[in-house]
Amino acid sequence: MLKEGNIRIPSGCAISGIIDKSGAVFSGQIIADSIATMHDRSNGLGGGFAAYGIYPDFKEHYAFHMFYDDAKAKQDTEDLLKANFVIAYEEKIPTRKTQSIKNAPLIHRYFVLPKLEVLNASEMNDEDFIVKFIFNVNKNIDGAYIFSSGKNMGVFKAVGYPEDVAEFYKLETYNGYMWTAHGRFPTNTPGWWGGAHPFNLLNISVVHNGELSSYDTNRKYLEEFGYSCTLMTDTEVAAYIFDLLLRKHKLPVTLAAKVIASPLWNQVERLSPKERELYYNLKIIYSKALLNGPFSIIVTYDNGFIAINDRIKLRPLTAASQGDMIYVASEESAIRRVCKNPDKVWIPKGGEPVIAEIEQQNISEIYDKKEVTA
């Protein structure tokens, strides 16, 4: 197989995201139906989903989803897992035979917590410990890849069209309060399982349509903070940038949006003195976190998502709402496939974020009690 960067294919890509702001959970079949509408925006070289609220029985554990090339990679990784974590439960991720999904790796999941004595010896908090462990496995164990690592959420991805990936992973059997989906048309790779979207780190996941010309600048900037970019894909840096801004630097989501899609200088000059000072500082401090190039992107985190375009809107993004439901997608047709009569439909301006979050209630209580099938 050709390596990332050795081949170039004109890009399309499709993205879709749905959240119920009340915290009610709904079937993964709904997001699968939405993304399937945009079949022609991808070419079968990658599809995937991120789902939140799907593991209520293990909501306090980190859920590691793993790809293994062979039994040796699995054994080496499990030896390392057992040395560092208490494993509450482990299993092969359930799949079904799907004609178009071929050459699947070994796919397993583990619900884990760091061993207290190991965590204390590391002098790190549990999230930093998890991140370091993920980078260690993905970089140093040949044939092993942790592709999902959050709490009460999971990423499911493969080489194939997204609707076939949903069939393969039996997503209709999962219920979550927030879902995103991606159909891939690779720009710089022939497509492989680890390179499919979403990209995830802890509870942050990213699906992306476009191409980030700022990749190398972003990558070098992230390496200053200990991140390790091993996949050679632009979307990977977007996931790590949001982890840095939201988790490490505690920026509000609204400001994180202005970092990655910063207003142009001539726009900043027209702002009030207070706003001008804020954006001057953001541009100076986070200049290397700016995402340049055409993109539309959906970033999911613990209790919501942000969807945003590049500053001059070179990639499509449409949003809609109906009651507590918020929808975003590359095309309006993908929204209307699952929401026939939305209350409101709008096309966000370039650099204008759509932010949708769970209402101020205890999510852990909500998704245990509510379910809709829409």
mmCIF file of C-alpha atoms in Angstrom:
data_model
loop_
_atom_site.group_PDB
_atom_site.id
_atom_site.type_symbol
_atom_site.label_atom_id
_atom_site.label_comp_id
_atom_site.label_asym_id
_atom_site.label_seq_id
_atom_site.Cartn_x
_atom_site.Cartn_y
_atom_site.Cartn_z
ATOM 1 C CA MET A 1 0.000 0.000 0.000
ATOM 2 C CA LEU A 2 1.232 3.476 -0.852
ATOM 3 C CA LYS A 3 2.134 5.691 2.088
ATOM 4 C CA GLU A 4 0.319 8.881 3.008
ATOM 5 C CA GLY A 5 1.456 11.699 0.720
ATOM 6 C CA ASN A 6 2.531 9.474 -2.168
ATOM 7 C CA ILE A 7 -0.733 9.768 -4.039
ATOM 8 C CA ARG A 8 -3.151 12.633 -4.630
ATOM 9 C CA ILE A 9 -6.854 12.321 -5.463
ATOM 10 C CA PRO A 10 -9.250 15.286 -5.930
ATOM 11 C CA SER A 11 -11.348 15.583 -2.784
ATOM 12 C CA GLY A 12 -15.021 15.590 -1.897
ATOM 13 C CA CYS A 13 -15.886 14.201 1.564
ATOM 14 C CA ALA A 14 -19.168 14.384 3.468
ATOM 15 C CA ILE A 15 -19.798 15.250 7.110
ATOM 16 C CA SER A 16 -22.906 15.111 9.273
ATOM 17 C CA GLY A 17 -23.648 15.706 12.942
ATOM 18 C CA ILE A 18 -26.736 15.430 15.162
ATOM 19 C CA ILE A 19 -27.284 16.237 18.843
ATOM 20 C CA ASP A 20 -30.334 16.120 21.082
ATOM 21 C CA LYS A 21 -29.829 19.018 23.494
ATOM 22 C CA SER A 22 -32.144 17.404 26.046
ATOM 23 C CA GLY A 23 -29.719 14.521 26.374
ATOM 24 C CA ALA A 24 -32.167 11.940 25.001
ATOM 25 C CA VAL A 25 -30.452 9.114 23.143
ATOM 26 C CA PHE A 26 -31.368 7.948 19.649
ATOM 27 C CA SER A 27 -30.327 5.139 17.345
ATOM 28 C CA GLY A 28 -27.183 5.201 15.242
ATOM 29 C CA GLN A 29 -29.378 4.302 12.266
ATOM 30 C CA ILE A 30 -30.441 7.948 12.089
ATOM 31 C CA ILE A 31 -26.936 9.305 11.491
ATOM 32 C CA ALA A 32 -26.271 6.407 9.096
ATOM 33 C CA ASP A 33 -29.318 7.408 7.037
ATOM 34 C CA SER A 34 -28.149 11.030 7.013
ATOM 35 C CA ILE A 35 -24.619 10.354 5.771
ATOM 36 C CA ALA A 36 -25.843 7.767 3.223
ATOM 37 C CA THR A 37 -27.686 10.551 1.409
ATOM 38 C CA MET A 38 -24.294 12.021 0.466
ATOM 39 C CA HIS A 39 -22.945 8.743 -0.944
ATOM 40 C CA ASP A 40 -21.476 10.424 -4.020
ATOM 41 C CA ARG A 41 -19.318 12.770 -1.949
ATOM 42 C CA SER A 42 -17.101 9.836 -0.928
ATOM 43 C CA ASN A 43 -15.464 7.027 -2.863
ATOM 44 C CA GLY A 44 -15.453 4.036 -0.537
ATOM 45 C CA LEU A 45 -11.971 4.637 0.862
ATOM 46 C CA GLY A 46 -13.109 5.590 4.352
ATOM 47 C CA GLY A 47 -16.197 6.033 6.489
ATOM 48 C CA GLY A 48 -16.755 6.441 10.189
ATOM 49 C CA PHE A 49 -18.864 7.590 13.127
ATOM 50 C CA ALA A 50 -18.417 9.037 16.616
ATOM 51 C CA ALA A 51 -21.119 8.274 19.189
ATOM 52 C CA TYR A 52 -21.615 9.798 22.653
ATOM 53 C CA GLY A 53 -23.619 8.288 25.500
ATOM 54 C CA ILE A 54 -23.358 4.719 24.176
ATOM 55 C CA TYR A 55 -21.616 3.103 27.186
ATOM 56 C CA PRO A 56 -23.695 4.019 30.267
ATOM 57 C CA ASP A 57 -22.636 0.814 32.059
ATOM 58 C CA PHE A 58 -18.984 1.904 31.854
ATOM 59 C CA LYS A 59 -19.410 5.683 31.784
ATOM 60 C CA GLU A 60 -16.539 6.319 34.232
ATOM 61 C CA HIS A 61 -14.054 4.157 32.292
ATOM 62 C CA TYR A 62 -11.945 5.077 29.306
ATOM 63 C CA ALA A 63 -13.118 3.044 26.321
ATOM 64 C CA PHE A 64 -10.165 2.043 24.137
ATOM 65 C CA HIS A 65 -11.116 0.930 20.632
ATOM 66 C CA MET A 66 -8.195 -0.895 19.006
ATOM 67 C CA PHE A 67 -7.092 -2.026 15.556
ATOM 68 C CA TYR A 68 -4.538 -4.849 15.457
ATOM 69 C CA ASP A 69 -2.784 -6.117 12.346
ATOM 70 C CA ASP A 70 -2.039 -9.492 13.924
ATOM 71 C CA ALA A 71 -2.014 -11.530 17.133
ATOM 72 C CA LYS A 72 1.483 -10.364 18.098
ATOM 73 C CA ALA A 73 0.443 -6.704 18.042
ATOM 74 C CA LYS A 74 -2.565 -7.613 20.184
ATOM 75 C CA GLN A 75 -0.460 -9.527 22.709
ATOM 76 C CA ASP A 76 2.173 -6.786 22.964
ATOM 77 C CA THR A 77 -0.496 -4.138 23.510
ATOM 78 C CA GLU A 78 -2.439 -6.174 26.046
ATOM 79 C CA ASP A 79 0.750 -6.811 28.036
ATOM 80 C CA LEU A 80 1.260 -3.052 28.202
ATOM 81 C CA LEU A 81 -2.402 -2.454 29.038
ATOM 82 C CA LYS A 82 -2.344 -4.908 31.940
ATOM 83 C CA ALA A 83 0.816 -3.326 33.342
ATOM 84 C CA ASN A 84 -0.738 0.147 33.407
ATOM 85 C CA PHE A 85 -4.506 -0.250 33.737
ATOM 86 C CA VAL A 86 -7.248 -2.047 35.571
ATOM 87 C CA ILE A 87 -9.352 -3.579 32.789
ATOM 88 C CA ALA A 88 -13.020 -3.704 33.801
ATOM 89 C CA TYR A 89 -14.160 -5.424 30.622
ATOM 90 C CA GLU A 90 -12.776 -6.366 27.233
ATOM 91 C CA GLU A 91 -14.208 -7.905 24.088
ATOM 92 C CA LYS A 92 -14.060 -8.077 20.339
ATOM 93 C CA ILE A 93 -16.191 -5.239 18.968
ATOM 94 C CA PRO A 94 -19.307 -6.873 17.450
ATOM 95 C CA THR A 95 -19.423 -6.716 13.649
ATOM 96 C CA ARG A 96 -21.376 -8.406 10.890
ATOM 97 C CA LYS A 97 -20.187 -9.657 7.535
ATOM 98 C CA THR A 98 -20.604 -6.872 5.003
ATOM 99 C CA GLN A 99 -19.730 -7.551 1.388
ATOM 100 C CA SER A 100 -18.022 -4.239 0.717
ATOM 101 C CA ILE A 101 -15.917 -4.196 3.913
ATOM 102 C CA LYS A 102 -12.762 -6.201 3.273
ATOM 103 C CA ASN A 103 -9.397 -6.886 4.923
ATOM 104 C CA ALA A 104 -10.607 -5.949 8.397
ATOM 105 C CA PRO A 105 -7.978 -5.889 11.153
ATOM 106 C CA LEU A 106 -8.594 -7.394 14.580
ATOM 107 C CA ILE A 107 -10.964 -4.950 16.318
ATOM 108 C CA HIS A 108 -11.264 -4.955 20.112
ATOM 109 C CA ARG A 109 -12.376 -2.666 22.918
ATOM 110 C CA TYR A 110 -11.265 -2.319 26.530
ATOM 111 C CA PHE A 111 -12.869 -0.374 29.376
ATOM 112 C CA VAL A 112 -10.017 0.745 31.597
ATOM 113 C CA LEU A 113 -8.837 2.968 34.438
ATOM 114 C CA PRO A 114 -5.171 3.722 35.195
ATOM 115 C CA LYS A 115 -3.677 1.737 38.059
ATOM 116 C CA LEU A 116 -3.412 4.142 40.974
ATOM 117 C CA GLU A 117 0.178 3.237 41.833
ATOM 118 C CA VAL A 118 1.280 3.661 38.211
ATOM 119 C CA LEU A 119 -0.609 6.960 37.872
ATOM 120 C CA ASN A 120 0.906 8.328 41.085
ATOM 121 C CA ALA A 121 4.395 7.319 39.989
ATOM 122 C CA SER A 122 3.905 9.136 36.672
ATOM 123 C CA GLU A 123 3.060 12.423 38.471
ATOM 124 C CA MET A 124 0.444 13.127 35.787
ATOM 125 C CA ASN A 125 -3.309 13.470 35.889
ATOM 126 C CA ASP A 126 -5.263 10.594 34.378
ATOM 127 C CA GLU A 127 -6.006 12.379 31.087
ATOM 128 C CA ASP A 128 -2.368 13.246 30.411
ATOM 129 C CA PHE A 129 -1.419 9.697 31.365
ATOM 130 C CA ILE A 130 -3.954 8.310 28.870
ATOM 131 C CA VAL A 131 -2.714 10.605 26.091
ATOM 132 C CA LYS A 132 0.909 9.612 26.676
ATOM 133 C CA PHE A 133 -0.059 5.936 26.638
ATOM 134 C CA ILE A 134 -1.973 6.337 23.358
ATOM 135 C CA PHE A 135 0.944 8.022 21.621
ATOM 136 C CA ASN A 136 3.300 5.359 22.929
ATOM 137 C CA VAL A 137 1.191 2.509 21.546
ATOM 138 C CA ASN A 138 0.445 4.164 18.204
ATOM 139 C CA LYS A 139 4.060 5.126 17.639
ATOM 140 C CA ASN A 140 6.000 2.176 19.065
ATOM 141 C CA ILE A 141 3.913 -1.009 18.765
ATOM 142 C CA ASP A 142 3.969 -2.140 15.166
ATOM 143 C CA GLY A 143 0.498 -3.026 13.929
ATOM 144 C CA ALA A 144 -1.451 -1.589 16.877
ATOM 145 C CA TYR A 145 -3.543 1.579 16.851
ATOM 146 C CA ILE A 146 -5.797 3.056 19.547
ATOM 147 C CA PHE A 147 -8.383 4.913 17.478
ATOM 148 C CA SER A 148 -10.860 5.834 20.243
ATOM 149 C CA SER A 149 -10.170 6.633 23.888
ATOM 150 C CA GLY A 150 -12.938 8.682 25.500
ATOM 151 C CA LYS A 151 -15.407 8.038 28.309
ATOM 152 C CA ASN A 152 -18.923 6.897 27.446
ATOM 153 C CA MET A 153 -18.249 7.369 23.751
ATOM 154 C CA GLY A 154 -16.719 5.503 20.861
ATOM 155 C CA VAL A 155 -15.445 5.881 17.320
ATOM 156 C CA PHE A 156 -16.294 3.282 14.666
ATOM 157 C CA LYS A 157 -14.474 3.517 11.336
ATOM 158 C CA ALA A 158 -13.247 1.456 8.405
ATOM 159 C CA VAL A 159 -12.345 1.499 4.721
ATOM 160 C CA GLY A 160 -15.689 1.606 2.959
ATOM 161 C CA TYR A 161 -18.678 3.829 2.314
ATOM 162 C CA PRO A 162 -20.121 5.168 5.589
ATOM 163 C CA GLU A 163 -23.460 3.378 5.234
ATOM 164 C CA ASP A 164 -21.560 0.090 4.828
ATOM 165 C CA VAL A 165 -19.405 0.927 7.863
ATOM 166 C CA ALA A 166 -22.610 1.471 9.870
ATOM 167 C CA GLU A 167 -23.870 -1.927 8.726
ATOM 168 C CA PHE A 168 -20.534 -3.565 9.548
ATOM 169 C CA TYR A 169 -20.462 -2.242 13.138
ATOM 170 C CA LYS A 170 -24.220 -2.781 13.762
ATOM 171 C CA LEU A 171 -24.671 0.877 14.649
ATOM 172 C CA GLU A 172 -28.443 0.477 14.760
ATOM 173 C CA THR A 173 -27.908 -1.362 18.068
ATOM 174 C CA TYR A 174 -26.253 1.669 19.720
ATOM 175 C CA ASN A 175 -28.069 4.664 21.211
ATOM 176 C CA GLY A 176 -26.357 7.994 21.867
ATOM 177 C CA TYR A 177 -27.270 11.630 22.467
ATOM 178 C CA MET A 178 -24.773 12.917 19.883
ATOM 179 C CA TRP A 179 -23.428 11.436 16.655
ATOM 180 C CA THR A 180 -21.134 12.548 13.864
ATOM 181 C CA ALA A 181 -20.379 10.808 10.582
ATOM 182 C CA HIS A 182 -17.884 11.079 7.742
ATOM 183 C CA GLY A 183 -17.686 9.827 4.179
ATOM 184 C CA ARG A 184 -14.155 10.030 2.844
ATOM 185 C CA PHE A 185 -12.733 10.998 -0.537
ATOM 186 C CA PRO A 186 -9.017 11.053 0.305
ATOM 187 C CA THR A 187 -6.792 13.810 -0.974
ATOM 188 C CA ASN A 188 -3.361 12.388 -0.117
ATOM 189 C CA THR A 189 -3.807 8.669 0.535
ATOM 190 C CA PRO A 190 -5.313 5.567 -1.075
ATOM 191 C CA GLY A 191 -7.249 5.021 2.153
ATOM 192 C CA TRP A 192 -6.612 2.794 5.163
ATOM 193 C CA TRP A 193 -8.503 1.873 8.338
ATOM 194 C CA GLY A 194 -6.568 4.155 10.671
ATOM 195 C CA GLY A 195 -6.818 7.086 8.260
ATOM 196 C CA ALA A 196 -10.616 7.062 8.157
ATOM 197 C CA HIS A 197 -12.459 9.732 10.140
ATOM 198 C CA PRO A 198 -13.355 10.550 12.885
ATOM 199 C CA PHE A 199 -10.034 11.233 14.583
ATOM 200 C CA ASN A 200 -10.264 11.050 18.334
ATOM 201 C CA LEU A 201 -8.315 11.860 21.484
ATOM 202 C CA LEU A 202 -10.073 11.342 24.828
ATOM 203 C CA ASN A 203 -13.569 12.807 24.372
ATOM 204 C CA ILE A 204 -12.701 15.061 21.444
ATOM 205 C CA SER A 205 -13.432 13.801 17.943
ATOM 206 C CA VAL A 206 -13.178 15.498 14.561
ATOM 207 C CA VAL A 207 -14.722 14.925 11.141
ATOM 208 C CA HIS A 208 -13.464 17.149 8.363
ATOM 209 C CA ASN A 209 -14.037 17.992 4.716
ATOM 210 C CA GLY A 210 -11.227 19.875 3.025
ATOM 211 C CA GLU A 211 -7.481 20.163 3.101
ATOM 212 C CA LEU A 212 -5.368 21.975 5.684
ATOM 213 C CA SER A 213 -2.433 23.689 4.036
ATOM 214 C CA SER A 214 -1.258 24.626 7.548
ATOM 215 C CA TYR A 215 -0.667 20.968 8.510
ATOM 216 C CA ASP A 216 3.106 21.159 8.893
ATOM 217 C CA THR A 217 2.975 24.382 10.924
ATOM 218 C CA ASN A 218 0.216 22.932 13.115
ATOM 219 C CA ARG A 219 2.110 19.663 13.573
ATOM 220 C CA LYS A 220 5.345 21.348 14.679
ATOM 221 C CA TYR A 221 3.390 23.583 17.062
ATOM 222 C CA LEU A 222 1.636 20.577 18.647
ATOM 223 C CA GLU A 223 4.927 18.727 19.085
ATOM 224 C CA GLU A 224 6.036 21.572 21.375
ATOM 225 C CA PHE A 225 3.263 20.441 23.750
ATOM 226 C CA GLY A 226 4.098 16.731 23.576
ATOM 227 C CA TYR A 227 1.620 15.642 20.903
ATOM 228 C CA SER A 228 2.804 13.037 18.412
ATOM 229 C CA CYS A 229 1.350 13.121 14.895
ATOM 230 C CA THR A 230 1.870 9.621 13.527
ATOM 231 C CA LEU A 231 -0.832 9.363 10.845
ATOM 232 C CA MET A 232 0.432 12.034 8.405
ATOM 233 C CA THR A 233 -3.085 13.332 7.819
ATOM 234 C CA ASP A 234 -4.236 16.909 8.255
ATOM 235 C CA THR A 235 -7.356 16.039 10.261
ATOM 236 C CA GLU A 236 -5.231 14.510 13.008
ATOM 237 C CA VAL A 237 -3.786 17.926 13.898
ATOM 238 C CA ALA A 238 -7.260 19.439 14.146
ATOM 239 C CA ALA A 239 -8.228 16.900 16.819
ATOM 240 C CA TYR A 240 -5.092 17.605 18.844
ATOM 241 C CA ILE A 241 -5.438 21.380 18.503
ATOM 242 C CA PHE A 242 -8.915 21.231 20.031
ATOM 243 C CA ASP A 243 -7.637 18.968 22.810
ATOM 244 C CA LEU A 244 -4.952 21.564 23.518
ATOM 245 C CA LEU A 245 -7.321 24.540 23.439
ATOM 246 C CA LEU A 246 -10.306 23.040 25.271
ATOM 247 C CA ARG A 247 -8.788 20.547 27.691
ATOM 248 C CA LYS A 248 -5.266 21.811 28.330
ATOM 249 C CA HIS A 249 -5.721 25.580 28.012
ATOM 250 C CA LYS A 250 -9.369 25.669 29.156
ATOM 251 C CA LEU A 251 -10.494 28.079 26.442
ATOM 252 C CA PRO A 252 -14.232 28.536 25.983
ATOM 253 C CA VAL A 253 -15.514 26.868 22.819
ATOM 254 C CA THR A 254 -16.378 30.259 21.328
ATOM 255 C CA LEU A 255 -12.764 31.429 21.628
ATOM 256 C CA ALA A 256 -11.375 28.132 20.352
ATOM 257 C CA ALA A 257 -13.438 28.714 17.216
ATOM 258 C CA LYS A 258 -11.852 32.144 16.787
ATOM 259 C CA VAL A 259 -8.394 30.603 17.127
ATOM 260 C CA ILE A 260 -8.761 28.016 14.365
ATOM 261 C CA ALA A 261 -10.774 30.325 12.075
ATOM 262 C CA SER A 262 -9.421 33.678 13.203
ATOM 263 C CA PRO A 263 -10.995 36.850 11.778
ATOM 264 C CA LEU A 264 -8.947 38.524 9.060
ATOM 265 C CA TRP A 265 -6.840 41.485 10.172
ATOM 266 C CA ASN A 266 -9.013 44.004 8.341
ATOM 267 C CA GLN A 267 -12.031 42.599 10.184
ATOM 268 C CA VAL A 268 -10.246 42.865 13.530
ATOM 269 C CA GLU A 269 -9.463 46.534 12.851
ATOM 270 C CA ARG A 270 -13.189 47.289 12.649
ATOM 271 C CA LEU A 271 -14.012 45.780 16.062
ATOM 272 C CA SER A 272 -14.508 47.651 19.315
ATOM 273 C CA PRO A 273 -11.296 48.398 21.273
ATOM 274 C CA LYS A 274 -12.002 45.600 23.778
ATOM 275 C CA GLU A 275 -12.706 43.002 21.077
ATOM 276 C CA ARG A 276 -9.746 44.211 19.034
ATOM 277 C CA GLU A 277 -7.403 43.638 21.969
ATOM 278 C CA LEU A 278 -8.821 40.150 22.521
ATOM 279 C CA TYR A 279 -8.373 39.054 18.913
ATOM 280 C CA TYR A 280 -4.925 40.643 18.655
ATOM 281 C CA ASN A 281 -3.854 38.548 21.642
ATOM 282 C CA LEU A 282 -5.443 35.362 20.291
ATOM 283 C CA LYS A 283 -3.746 35.839 16.937
ATOM 284 C CA ILE A 284 -0.352 36.397 18.542
ATOM 285 C CA ILE A 285 -0.532 33.594 21.119
ATOM 286 C CA TYR A 286 -2.153 30.990 18.878
ATOM 287 C CA SER A 287 -0.900 31.967 15.426
ATOM 288 C CA LYS A 288 0.379 28.434 14.782
ATOM 289 C CA ALA A 289 -2.970 26.879 15.731
ATOM 290 C CA LEU A 290 -4.773 28.667 12.884
ATOM 291 C CA LEU A 291 -6.224 26.192 10.375
ATOM 292 C CA ASN A 292 -5.477 27.439 6.873
ATOM 293 C CA GLY A 293 -6.987 26.088 3.689
ATOM 294 C CA PRO A 294 -10.512 25.073 2.674
ATOM 295 C CA PHE A 295 -12.406 23.184 5.363
ATOM 296 C CA SER A 296 -15.692 22.439 7.036
ATOM 297 C CA ILE A 297 -15.319 20.628 10.323
ATOM 298 C CA ILE A 298 -17.381 19.214 13.180
ATOM 299 C CA VAL A 299 -15.663 18.882 16.548
ATOM 300 C CA THR A 300 -17.432 16.927 19.282
ATOM 301 C CA TYR A 301 -16.561 17.107 22.968
ATOM 302 C CA ASP A 302 -18.108 15.959 26.272
ATOM 303 C CA ASN A 303 -21.388 17.823 26.072
ATOM 304 C CA GLY A 304 -21.719 19.243 22.589
ATOM 305 C CA PHE A 305 -20.248 20.065 19.217
ATOM 306 C CA ILE A 306 -18.939 22.959 17.195
ATOM 307 C CA ALA A 307 -19.300 23.054 13.417
ATOM 308 C CA ILE A 308 -17.373 25.665 11.482
ATOM 309 C CA ASN A 309 -16.107 26.622 8.018
ATOM 310 C CA ASP A 310 -12.885 28.213 6.925
ATOM 311 C CA ARG A 311 -13.000 31.999 6.943
ATOM 312 C CA ILE A 312 -13.997 32.410 3.287
ATOM 313 C CA LYS A 313 -16.255 29.326 3.165
ATOM 314 C CA LEU A 314 -14.562 27.203 0.549
ATOM 315 C CA ARG A 315 -16.365 24.072 1.779
ATOM 316 C CA PRO A 316 -20.139 23.647 2.312
ATOM 317 C CA LEU A 317 -21.895 23.517 5.669
ATOM 318 C CA THR A 318 -25.622 23.715 6.442
ATOM 319 C CA ALA A 319 -27.352 23.728 9.828
ATOM 320 C CA ALA A 320 -30.918 23.124 10.994
ATOM 321 C CA SER A 321 -32.940 22.782 14.173
ATOM 322 C CA GLN A 322 -36.167 21.131 15.235
ATOM 323 C CA GLY A 323 -37.089 21.343 18.899
ATOM 324 C CA ASP A 324 -34.134 20.032 20.924
ATOM 325 C CA MET A 325 -32.467 18.553 17.846
ATOM 326 C CA ILE A 326 -29.607 20.352 16.082
ATOM 327 C CA TYR A 327 -28.323 19.119 12.726
ATOM 328 C CA VAL A 328 -25.266 20.047 10.655
ATOM 329 C CA ALA A 329 -24.153 18.535 7.372
ATOM 330 C CA SER A 330 -22.332 19.173 4.126
ATOM 331 C CA GLU A 331 -25.681 19.242 2.310
ATOM 332 C CA GLU A 332 -29.208 20.164 3.338
ATOM 333 C CA SER A 333 -30.473 16.919 1.810
ATOM 334 C CA ALA A 334 -28.632 14.942 4.511
ATOM 335 C CA ILE A 335 -30.562 16.853 7.180
ATOM 336 C CA ARG A 336 -33.949 16.571 5.513
ATOM 337 C CA ARG A 337 -33.452 12.821 5.079
ATOM 338 C CA VAL A 338 -33.830 12.436 8.866
ATOM 339 C CA CYS A 339 -35.717 15.655 9.698
ATOM 340 C CA LYS A 340 -38.434 16.263 7.109
ATOM 341 C CA ASN A 341 -39.661 19.625 8.410
ATOM 342 C CA PRO A 342 -37.035 21.476 10.455
ATOM 343 C CA ASP A 343 -38.061 24.588 12.338
ATOM 344 C CA LYS A 344 -35.095 26.497 10.954
ATOM 345 C CA VAL A 345 -32.441 25.966 8.273
ATOM 346 C CA TRP A 346 -29.458 28.241 7.787
ATOM 347 C CA ILE A 347 -26.080 28.348 6.074
ATOM 348 C CA PRO A 348 -23.403 29.651 8.468
ATOM 349 C CA LYS A 349 -21.047 32.316 7.191
ATOM 350 C CA GLY A 350 -17.359 31.585 6.815
ATOM 351 C CA GLY A 351 -15.699 31.369 10.240
ATOM 352 C CA GLU A 352 -19.086 31.544 11.997
ATOM 353 C CA PRO A 353 -19.445 28.602 14.423
ATOM 354 C CA VAL A 354 -22.550 26.551 15.055
ATOM 355 C CA ILE A 355 -22.309 25.513 18.719
ATOM 356 C CA ALA A 356 -24.806 23.041 20.154
ATOM 357 C CA GLU A 357 -24.574 21.745 23.712
ATOM 358 C CA ILE A 358 -26.565 19.632 26.143
ATOM 359 C CA GLU A 359 -28.773 21.749 28.383
ATOM 360 C CA GLN A 360 -27.511 22.400 31.911
ATOM 361 C CA GLN A 361 -28.497 19.099 33.406
ATOM 362 C CA ASN A 362 -26.657 15.995 34.499
ATOM 363 C CA ILE A 363 -26.020 14.106 31.265
ATOM 364 C CA SER A 364 -25.277 10.875 33.095
ATOM 365 C CA GLU A 365 -28.827 10.900 34.469
ATOM 366 C CA ILE A 366 -30.493 11.939 31.227
ATOM 367 C CA TYR A 367 -29.216 9.302 28.824
ATOM 368 C CA ASP A 368 -29.957 6.495 31.261
ATOM 369 C CA LYS A 369 -33.634 7.446 31.178
ATOM 370 C CA LYS A 370 -34.520 8.835 27.772
ATOM 371 C CA GLU A 371 -34.607 7.275 24.334
ATOM 372 C CA VAL A 372 -36.134 8.303 21.048
ATOM 373 C CA THR A 373 -36.282 6.382 17.787
ATOM 374 C CA ALA A 374 -37.340 9.213 15.454
#
